PDB file of C-alpha atoms in Angstrom:
ATOM      1  CA  UNK A 406      10.942  33.140  36.634  1.00  0.00           C
ATOM      2  CA  UNK A 407      13.753  34.709  34.673  1.00  0.00           C
ATOM      3  CA  UNK A 408      15.960  34.847  37.756  1.00  0.00           C
ATOM      4  CA  UNK A 409      15.274  31.183  38.524  1.00  0.00           C
ATOM      5  CA  UNK A 410      16.176  30.275  34.943  1.00  0.00           C
ATOM      6  CA  UNK A 411      19.423  32.259  35.153  1.00  0.00           C
ATOM      7  CA  UNK A 412      20.359  30.567  38.447  1.00  0.00           C
ATOM      8  CA  UNK A 413      19.553  27.166  36.928  1.00  0.00           C
ATOM      9  CA  UNK A 414      21.741  27.933  33.908  1.00  0.00           C
ATOM     10  CA  UNK A 415      24.602  29.031  36.156  1.00  0.00           C
ATOM     11  CA  UNK A 416      24.301  25.821  38.166  1.00  0.00           C
ATOM     12  CA  UNK A 417      24.355  23.736  34.976  1.00  0.00           C
ATOM     13  CA  UNK A 418      27.442  25.584  33.762  1.00  0.00           C
ATOM     14  CA  UNK A 419      29.135  25.106  37.118  1.00  0.00           C
ATOM     15  CA  UNK A 420      28.619  21.322  37.317  1.00  0.00           C
ATOM     16  CA  UNK A 421      30.838  20.313  34.352  1.00  0.00           C
ATOM     17  CA  UNK A 422      33.705  22.275  35.865  1.00  0.00           C
ATOM     18  CA  UNK A 423      33.565  20.378  39.150  1.00  0.00           C
ATOM     19  CA  UNK A 424      32.094  16.897  38.915  1.00  0.00           C
ATOM     20  CA  UNK A 425      33.474  15.431  35.650  1.00  0.00           C
ATOM     21  CA  UNK A 426      36.828  17.218  35.745  1.00  0.00           C
ATOM     22  CA  UNK A 427      38.655  14.386  37.493  1.00  0.00           C
ATOM     23  CA  UNK A 428      37.115  11.889  35.094  1.00  0.00           C
ATOM     24  CA  UNK A 429      38.089  13.967  32.079  1.00  0.00           C
ATOM     25  CA  UNK A 430      41.657  14.212  33.363  1.00  0.00           C
ATOM     26  CA  UNK A 431      41.819  10.434  33.815  1.00  0.00           C
ATOM     27  CA  UNK A 432      40.502   9.851  30.313  1.00  0.00           C
ATOM     28  CA  UNK A 433      42.974  12.347  28.845  1.00  0.00           C
ATOM     29  CA  UNK A 434      45.812  10.754  30.842  1.00  0.00           C
ATOM     30  CA  UNK A 435      44.911   7.270  29.581  1.00  0.00           C
ATOM     31  CA  UNK A 436      44.448   8.500  26.017  1.00  0.00           C
ATOM     32  CA  UNK A 437      47.861  10.142  25.862  1.00  0.00           C
ATOM     33  CA  UNK A 438      49.626   7.094  27.317  1.00  0.00           C
ATOM     34  CA  UNK A 439      47.892   4.807  24.834  1.00  0.00           C
ATOM     35  CA  UNK A 440      47.605   6.825  21.635  1.00  0.00           C
ATOM     36  CA  UNK A 441      51.014   8.551  21.734  1.00  0.00           C
ATOM     37  CA  UNK A 442      52.969   5.247  21.897  1.00  0.00           C
ATOM     38  CA  UNK A 443      50.886   3.740  19.079  1.00  0.00           C
ATOM     39  CA  UNK A 444      51.508   6.823  16.927  1.00  0.00           C
ATOM     40  CA  UNK A 445      55.234   6.587  17.659  1.00  0.00           C
ATOM     41  CA  UNK A 446      55.263   2.940  16.596  1.00  0.00           C
ATOM     42  CA  UNK A 447      53.355   3.825  13.433  1.00  0.00           C
ATOM     43  CA  UNK A 448      55.786   6.589  12.478  1.00  0.00           C
ATOM     44  CA  UNK A 449      58.767   4.278  13.037  1.00  0.00           C
ATOM     45  CA  UNK A 450      57.524   1.070  11.400  1.00  0.00           C
ATOM     46  CA  UNK A 451      54.322   1.980   9.555  1.00  0.00           C
ATOM     47  CA  UNK A 452      50.794   2.029  10.872  1.00  0.00           C
ATOM     48  CA  UNK A 453      50.093  -1.365   9.323  1.00  0.00           C
ATOM     49  CA  UNK A 454      52.976  -3.106  11.099  1.00  0.00           C
ATOM     50  CA  UNK A 455      50.617  -5.506  12.896  1.00  0.00           C
ATOM     51  CA  UNK A 456      48.849  -6.476   9.669  1.00  0.00           C
ATOM     52  CA  UNK A 457      49.584  -9.803   7.991  1.00  0.00           C
ATOM     53  CA  UNK A 458      49.546  -7.950   4.663  1.00  0.00           C
ATOM     54  CA  UNK A 459      51.983  -5.224   5.659  1.00  0.00           C
ATOM     55  CA  UNK A 460      54.748  -4.583   3.121  1.00  0.00           C
ATOM     56  CA  UNK A 461      57.211  -4.741   6.002  1.00  0.00           C
ATOM     57  CA  UNK A 462      56.631  -8.513   6.306  1.00  0.00           C
ATOM     58  CA  UNK A 463      56.903  -9.250   2.596  1.00  0.00           C
ATOM     59  CA  UNK A 464      60.616  -8.444   2.609  1.00  0.00           C
ATOM     60  CA  UNK A 465      61.930  -9.088   6.122  1.00  0.00           C
ATOM     61  CA  UNK A 466      65.685  -9.028   6.609  1.00  0.00           C
ATOM     62  CA  UNK A 467      68.139 -10.714   8.940  1.00  0.00           C
ATOM     63  CA  UNK A 468      66.698 -12.207  12.100  1.00  0.00           C
ATOM     64  CA  UNK A 469      63.232 -10.936  11.203  1.00  0.00           C
ATOM     65  CA  UNK A 470      63.270 -13.195   8.136  1.00  0.00           C
ATOM     66  CA  UNK A 471      63.904 -16.186  10.408  1.00  0.00           C
ATOM     67  CA  UNK A 472      61.093 -15.151  12.757  1.00  0.00           C
ATOM     68  CA  UNK A 473      58.646 -14.735   9.905  1.00  0.00           C
ATOM     69  CA  UNK A 474      59.737 -17.981   8.210  1.00  0.00           C
ATOM     70  CA  UNK A 475      59.090 -19.930  11.393  1.00  0.00           C
ATOM     71  CA  UNK A 476      55.640 -18.417  11.730  1.00  0.00           C
ATOM     72  CA  UNK A 477      54.720 -19.014   8.072  1.00  0.00           C
ATOM     73  CA  UNK A 478      55.830 -22.657   8.314  1.00  0.00           C
ATOM     74  CA  UNK A 479      53.770 -23.021  11.487  1.00  0.00           C
ATOM     75  CA  UNK A 480      50.664 -21.696   9.742  1.00  0.00           C
ATOM     76  CA  UNK A 481      50.986 -23.935   6.706  1.00  0.00           C
ATOM     77  CA  UNK A 482      51.321 -27.173   8.649  1.00  0.00           C
ATOM     78  CA  UNK A 483      48.405 -29.029  10.283  1.00  0.00           C
ATOM     79  CA  UNK A 484      48.000 -29.202  14.045  1.00  0.00           C
ATOM     80  CA  UNK A 485      50.183 -31.851  15.660  1.00  0.00           C
ATOM     81  CA  UNK A 486      52.126 -32.508  18.838  1.00  0.00           C
ATOM     82  CA  UNK A 487      54.256 -30.724  19.978  1.00  0.00           C
ATOM     83  CA  UNK A 488      52.101 -27.784  18.957  1.00  0.00           C
ATOM     84  CA  UNK A 489      54.939 -25.402  18.133  1.00  0.00           C
ATOM     85  CA  UNK A 490      57.112 -27.838  16.154  1.00  0.00           C
ATOM     86  CA  UNK A 491      57.532 -27.266  12.413  1.00  0.00           C
ATOM     87  CA  UNK A 492      59.383 -29.181   9.707  1.00  0.00           C
ATOM     88  CA  UNK A 493      61.016 -28.070   6.490  1.00  0.00           C
ATOM     89  CA  UNK A 494      63.263 -25.433   8.035  1.00  0.00           C
ATOM     90  CA  UNK A 495      66.169 -27.789   8.589  1.00  0.00           C
ATOM     91  CA  UNK A 496      67.278 -31.395   8.794  1.00  0.00           C
ATOM     92  CA  UNK A 497      64.804 -32.112  11.585  1.00  0.00           C
ATOM     93  CA  UNK A 498      61.686 -30.503  13.073  1.00  0.00           C
ATOM     94  CA  UNK A 499      62.285 -27.377  15.100  1.00  0.00           C
ATOM     95  CA  UNK A 500      60.080 -25.400  17.470  1.00  0.00           C
ATOM     96  CA  UNK A 501      59.109 -21.839  16.644  1.00  0.00           C
ATOM     97  CA  UNK A 502      60.322 -21.089  20.160  1.00  0.00           C
ATOM     98  CA  UNK A 503      63.806 -21.137  18.632  1.00  0.00           C
ATOM     99  CA  UNK A 504      62.858 -18.965  15.663  1.00  0.00           C
ATOM    100  CA  UNK A 505      61.635 -16.198  18.010  1.00  0.00           C
ATOM    101  CA  UNK A 506      58.199 -16.232  16.389  1.00  0.00           C
ATOM    102  CA  UNK A 507      56.262 -15.248  19.570  1.00  0.00           C
ATOM    103  CA  UNK A 508      54.765 -18.748  20.168  1.00  0.00           C
ATOM    104  CA  UNK A 509      51.832 -17.618  22.350  1.00  0.00           C
ATOM    105  CA  UNK A 510      50.569 -15.127  19.778  1.00  0.00           C
ATOM    106  CA  UNK A 511      51.242 -17.531  16.903  1.00  0.00           C
ATOM    107  CA  UNK A 512      49.139 -20.206  18.606  1.00  0.00           C
ATOM    108  CA  UNK A 513      46.293 -17.775  19.310  1.00  0.00           C
ATOM    109  CA  UNK A 514      46.213 -16.395  15.772  1.00  0.00           C
ATOM    110  CA  UNK A 515      46.257 -19.854  14.209  1.00  0.00           C
ATOM    111  CA  UNK A 516      43.600 -21.220  16.577  1.00  0.00           C
ATOM    112  CA  UNK A 517      41.260 -18.244  16.094  1.00  0.00           C
ATOM    113  CA  UNK A 518      41.704 -18.009  12.339  1.00  0.00           C
ATOM    114  CA  UNK A 519      43.062 -14.472  12.587  1.00  0.00           C
ATOM    115  CA  UNK A 520      46.389 -15.363  10.992  1.00  0.00           C
ATOM    116  CA  UNK A 521      45.266 -13.663   7.770  1.00  0.00           C
ATOM    117  CA  UNK A 522      44.621 -10.442   9.712  1.00  0.00           C
ATOM    118  CA  UNK A 523      47.590 -10.097  12.059  1.00  0.00           C
ATOM    119  CA  UNK A 524      51.272 -10.913  12.028  1.00  0.00           C
ATOM    120  CA  UNK A 525      52.271 -12.025  15.559  1.00  0.00           C
ATOM    121  CA  UNK A 526      55.666 -10.320  15.462  1.00  0.00           C
ATOM    122  CA  UNK A 527      54.240  -7.013  14.282  1.00  0.00           C
ATOM    123  CA  UNK A 528      51.301  -7.276  16.678  1.00  0.00           C
ATOM    124  CA  UNK A 529      53.656  -7.903  19.587  1.00  0.00           C
ATOM    125  CA  UNK A 530      55.731  -4.893  18.586  1.00  0.00           C
ATOM    126  CA  UNK A 531      52.673  -2.658  18.359  1.00  0.00           C
ATOM    127  CA  UNK A 532      51.318  -3.817  21.729  1.00  0.00           C
ATOM    128  CA  UNK A 533      54.724  -3.354  23.343  1.00  0.00           C
ATOM    129  CA  UNK A 534      54.590   0.415  22.840  1.00  0.00           C
ATOM    130  CA  UNK A 535      51.597   1.263  25.065  1.00  0.00           C
ATOM    131  CA  UNK A 536      52.485  -1.610  27.401  1.00  0.00           C
ATOM    132  CA  UNK A 537      55.964  -0.133  27.852  1.00  0.00           C
ATOM    133  CA  UNK A 538      54.479   3.200  28.926  1.00  0.00           C
ATOM    134  CA  UNK A 539      51.799   1.730  31.204  1.00  0.00           C
ATOM    135  CA  UNK A 540      54.234  -0.687  32.850  1.00  0.00           C
ATOM    136  CA  UNK A 541      56.518   2.198  33.727  1.00  0.00           C
ATOM    137  CA  UNK A 542      53.506   3.950  35.271  1.00  0.00           C
ATOM    138  CA  UNK A 543      52.939   0.873  37.429  1.00  0.00           C
ATOM    139  CA  UNK A 544      56.560   0.831  38.550  1.00  0.00           C
ATOM    140  CA  UNK A 545      56.557   4.533  39.400  1.00  0.00           C
ATOM    141  CA  UNK A 546      53.380   4.127  41.438  1.00  0.00           C
ATOM    142  CA  UNK A 547      54.925   1.184  43.272  1.00  0.00           C
ATOM    143  CA  UNK A 548      57.831   3.492  44.140  1.00  0.00           C
ATOM    144  CA  UNK A 549      55.412   6.005  45.623  1.00  0.00           C
ATOM    145  CA  UNK A 550      55.049   8.515  42.777  1.00  0.00           C
ATOM    146  CA  UNK A 551      51.553  10.020  42.747  1.00  0.00           C
ATOM    147  CA  UNK A 552      51.892  13.254  40.787  1.00  0.00           C
ATOM    148  CA  UNK A 553      50.028  12.774  37.486  1.00  0.00           C
ATOM    149  CA  UNK A 554      52.397  14.922  35.433  1.00  0.00           C
ATOM    150  CA  UNK A 555      55.422  13.040  36.764  1.00  0.00           C
ATOM    151  CA  UNK A 556      53.750   9.730  35.944  1.00  0.00           C
ATOM    152  CA  UNK A 557      52.886  10.940  32.449  1.00  0.00           C
ATOM    153  CA  UNK A 558      56.432  12.118  31.813  1.00  0.00           C
ATOM    154  CA  UNK A 559      57.884   8.879  33.179  1.00  0.00           C
ATOM    155  CA  UNK A 560      55.600   6.750  31.016  1.00  0.00           C
ATOM    156  CA  UNK A 561      56.538   8.666  27.864  1.00  0.00           C
ATOM    157  CA  UNK A 562      60.252   8.631  28.713  1.00  0.00           C
ATOM    158  CA  UNK A 563      60.094   4.842  28.939  1.00  0.00           C
ATOM    159  CA  UNK A 564      59.598   4.920  25.162  1.00  0.00           C
ATOM    160  CA  UNK A 565      63.037   6.486  24.748  1.00  0.00           C
ATOM    161  CA  UNK A 566      65.182   3.780  26.365  1.00  0.00           C
ATOM    162  CA  UNK A 567      68.008   3.072  23.851  1.00  0.00           C
ATOM    163  CA  UNK A 568      68.241  -0.654  24.619  1.00  0.00           C
ATOM    164  CA  UNK A 569      64.493  -1.063  24.101  1.00  0.00           C
ATOM    165  CA  UNK A 570      64.567   0.802  20.784  1.00  0.00           C
ATOM    166  CA  UNK A 571      67.582  -1.167  19.537  1.00  0.00           C
ATOM    167  CA  UNK A 572      65.804  -4.488  20.156  1.00  0.00           C
ATOM    168  CA  UNK A 573      62.983  -3.489  17.843  1.00  0.00           C
ATOM    169  CA  UNK A 574      65.246  -3.610  14.788  1.00  0.00           C
ATOM    170  CA  UNK A 575      66.459  -7.137  15.503  1.00  0.00           C
ATOM    171  CA  UNK A 576      64.925  -9.528  18.014  1.00  0.00           C
ATOM    172  CA  UNK A 577      61.452  -8.059  18.389  1.00  0.00           C
ATOM    173  CA  UNK A 578      60.562 -10.693  20.991  1.00  0.00           C
ATOM    174  CA  UNK A 579      63.224  -9.131  23.195  1.00  0.00           C
ATOM    175  CA  UNK A 580      61.538  -5.738  22.994  1.00  0.00           C
ATOM    176  CA  UNK A 581      59.096  -6.945  25.629  1.00  0.00           C
ATOM    177  CA  UNK A 582      60.838  -4.863  28.276  1.00  0.00           C
ATOM    178  CA  UNK A 583      57.403  -4.140  29.717  1.00  0.00           C
ATOM    179  CA  UNK A 584      57.485  -7.679  31.106  1.00  0.00           C
ATOM    180  CA  UNK A 585      60.581  -6.765  33.116  1.00  0.00           C
ATOM    181  CA  UNK A 586      58.957  -3.524  34.274  1.00  0.00           C
ATOM    182  CA  UNK A 587      55.922  -5.478  35.502  1.00  0.00           C
ATOM    183  CA  UNK A 588      58.236  -7.876  37.337  1.00  0.00           C
ATOM    184  CA  UNK A 589      60.026  -4.942  38.952  1.00  0.00           C
ATOM    185  CA  UNK A 590      56.658  -3.492  39.968  1.00  0.00           C
ATOM    186  CA  UNK A 591      55.712  -6.727  41.725  1.00  0.00           C
ATOM    187  CA  UNK A 592      59.134  -6.911  43.384  1.00  0.00           C
ATOM    188  CA  UNK A 593      58.967  -3.329  44.691  1.00  0.00           C
ATOM    189  CA  UNK A 594      55.420  -3.893  45.962  1.00  0.00           C
ATOM    190  CA  UNK A 595      56.580  -7.080  47.674  1.00  0.00           C
ATOM    191  CA  UNK A 596      59.561  -5.358  49.301  1.00  0.00           C
ATOM    192  CA  UNK A 597      57.432  -2.504  50.596  1.00  0.00           C
ATOM    193  CA  UNK A 598      54.166  -4.269  51.414  1.00  0.00           C
ATOM    194  CA  UNK A 599      54.968  -7.975  51.643  1.00  0.00           C
ATOM    195  CA  UNK A 600      55.103 -10.924  49.248  1.00  0.00           C
ATOM    196  CA  UNK A 601      51.471 -12.037  49.152  1.00  0.00           C
ATOM    197  CA  UNK A 602      50.093 -15.069  47.363  1.00  0.00           C
ATOM    198  CA  UNK A 603      48.540 -12.715  44.840  1.00  0.00           C
ATOM    199  CA  UNK A 604      51.954 -11.289  43.960  1.00  0.00           C
ATOM    200  CA  UNK A 605      53.441 -14.774  43.771  1.00  0.00           C
ATOM    201  CA  UNK A 606      50.682 -15.636  41.298  1.00  0.00           C
ATOM    202  CA  UNK A 607      51.627 -12.491  39.369  1.00  0.00           C
ATOM    203  CA  UNK A 608      55.235 -13.646  39.114  1.00  0.00           C
ATOM    204  CA  UNK A 609      54.067 -17.110  38.012  1.00  0.00           C
ATOM    205  CA  UNK A 610      51.886 -15.529  35.306  1.00  0.00           C
ATOM    206  CA  UNK A 611      54.809 -13.447  34.055  1.00  0.00           C
ATOM    207  CA  UNK A 612      57.074 -16.503  33.917  1.00  0.00           C
ATOM    208  CA  UNK A 613      54.408 -18.408  31.973  1.00  0.00           C
ATOM    209  CA  UNK A 614      54.090 -15.454  29.595  1.00  0.00           C
ATOM    210  CA  UNK A 615      57.845 -15.321  29.092  1.00  0.00           C
ATOM    211  CA  UNK A 616      57.968 -18.988  28.085  1.00  0.00           C
ATOM    212  CA  UNK A 617      55.830 -18.158  25.060  1.00  0.00           C
ATOM    213  CA  UNK A 618      57.581 -14.887  24.215  1.00  0.00           C
ATOM    214  CA  UNK A 619      61.331 -15.386  24.606  1.00  0.00           C
ATOM    215  CA  UNK A 620      63.314 -17.420  27.119  1.00  0.00           C
ATOM    216  CA  UNK A 621      65.878 -14.621  27.462  1.00  0.00           C
ATOM    217  CA  UNK A 622      63.368 -12.840  29.680  1.00  0.00           C
ATOM    218  CA  UNK A 623      63.421 -15.725  32.182  1.00  0.00           C
ATOM    219  CA  UNK A 624      66.709 -14.829  33.995  1.00  0.00           C
ATOM    220  CA  UNK A 625      65.823 -11.188  34.767  1.00  0.00           C
ATOM    221  CA  UNK A 626      62.249 -12.037  35.802  1.00  0.00           C
ATOM    222  CA  UNK A 627      63.571 -14.895  37.954  1.00  0.00           C
ATOM    223  CA  UNK A 628      66.190 -12.601  39.500  1.00  0.00           C
ATOM    224  CA  UNK A 629      63.577  -9.969  40.330  1.00  0.00           C
ATOM    225  CA  UNK A 630      61.392 -12.659  41.906  1.00  0.00           C
ATOM    226  CA  UNK A 631      64.432 -13.751  43.926  1.00  0.00           C
ATOM    227  CA  UNK A 632      64.843 -10.170  45.146  1.00  0.00           C
ATOM    228  CA  UNK A 633      61.220 -10.203  46.342  1.00  0.00           C
ATOM    229  CA  UNK A 634      61.871 -13.479  48.184  1.00  0.00           C
ATOM    230  CA  UNK A 635      64.976 -12.026  49.835  1.00  0.00           C
ATOM    231  CA  UNK A 636      63.013  -8.967  50.921  1.00  0.00           C
ATOM    232  CA  UNK A 637      60.368 -11.216  52.469  1.00  0.00           C
ATOM    233  CA  UNK A 638      63.072 -13.262  54.218  1.00  0.00           C
ATOM    234  CA  UNK A 639      64.628 -10.064  55.556  1.00  0.00           C
ATOM    235  CA  UNK A 640      61.317  -8.962  57.039  1.00  0.00           C
ATOM    236  CA  UNK A 641      60.936 -12.298  58.823  1.00  0.00           C
ATOM    237  CA  UNK A 642      64.510 -12.461  60.133  1.00  0.00           C
ATOM    238  CA  UNK A 643      64.885  -8.778  60.970  1.00  0.00           C
ATOM    239  CA  UNK A 644      61.366  -7.374  61.470  1.00  0.00           C
ATOM    240  CA  UNK A 645      62.845  -4.306  63.144  1.00  0.00           C
ATOM    241  CA  UNK A 646      64.251  -3.282  59.756  1.00  0.00           C
ATOM    242  CA  UNK A 647      60.719  -2.500  58.551  1.00  0.00           C
ATOM    243  CA  UNK A 648      59.431  -2.390  55.006  1.00  0.00           C
ATOM    244  CA  UNK A 649      61.628  -0.719  52.397  1.00  0.00           C
TER     245      UNK A 649
END
């Protein structure tokens, strides 16, 4: 009986080292790529940056003051058509699209009553950190990278792009570089595997997202979509060239 118990204990000790190991590695991988970017954002801007009561938003400067003013005016005015138009910021009504106030998030927060909890500009900035890392992971996988350590390193290095960091201290809406990375992912997938209707829908969704974030993202996303179309045209005109 003692020997059977010892064998049973050895089997129980052996199982955790084989069966759940892959799952534990996936969880650890996801945790690092999500928590590390959020911590980085917190250290740079404060861990309450997404809060409507954050000190950061009580004294915004430069372009951030304009963004916040547009959002505050939008909150204080009743619903009307067009939805994003506000008055009192100039000689005539103006849309918060032109104040870079992240219209999609502003609409959601006002409609759900969460405007007293979150600031859309700060929330977008906070979300952009993990999204930047995960979008780079998607692009690397589209390029054929499978090694987990390489993917992890690539995702974390995406948080160190100078142009992306510089945008965060001015036009926060333009720090949505993860949108461009997602567009590149779809384009690479299309060039290598074909432009399917599902990928076309993905491009359409990204373009719709960009409309409510910042129109400056439209040209690069449109250009990347054009590259996917050209790749598809190439495969039809010169099928012998094969997939890239």
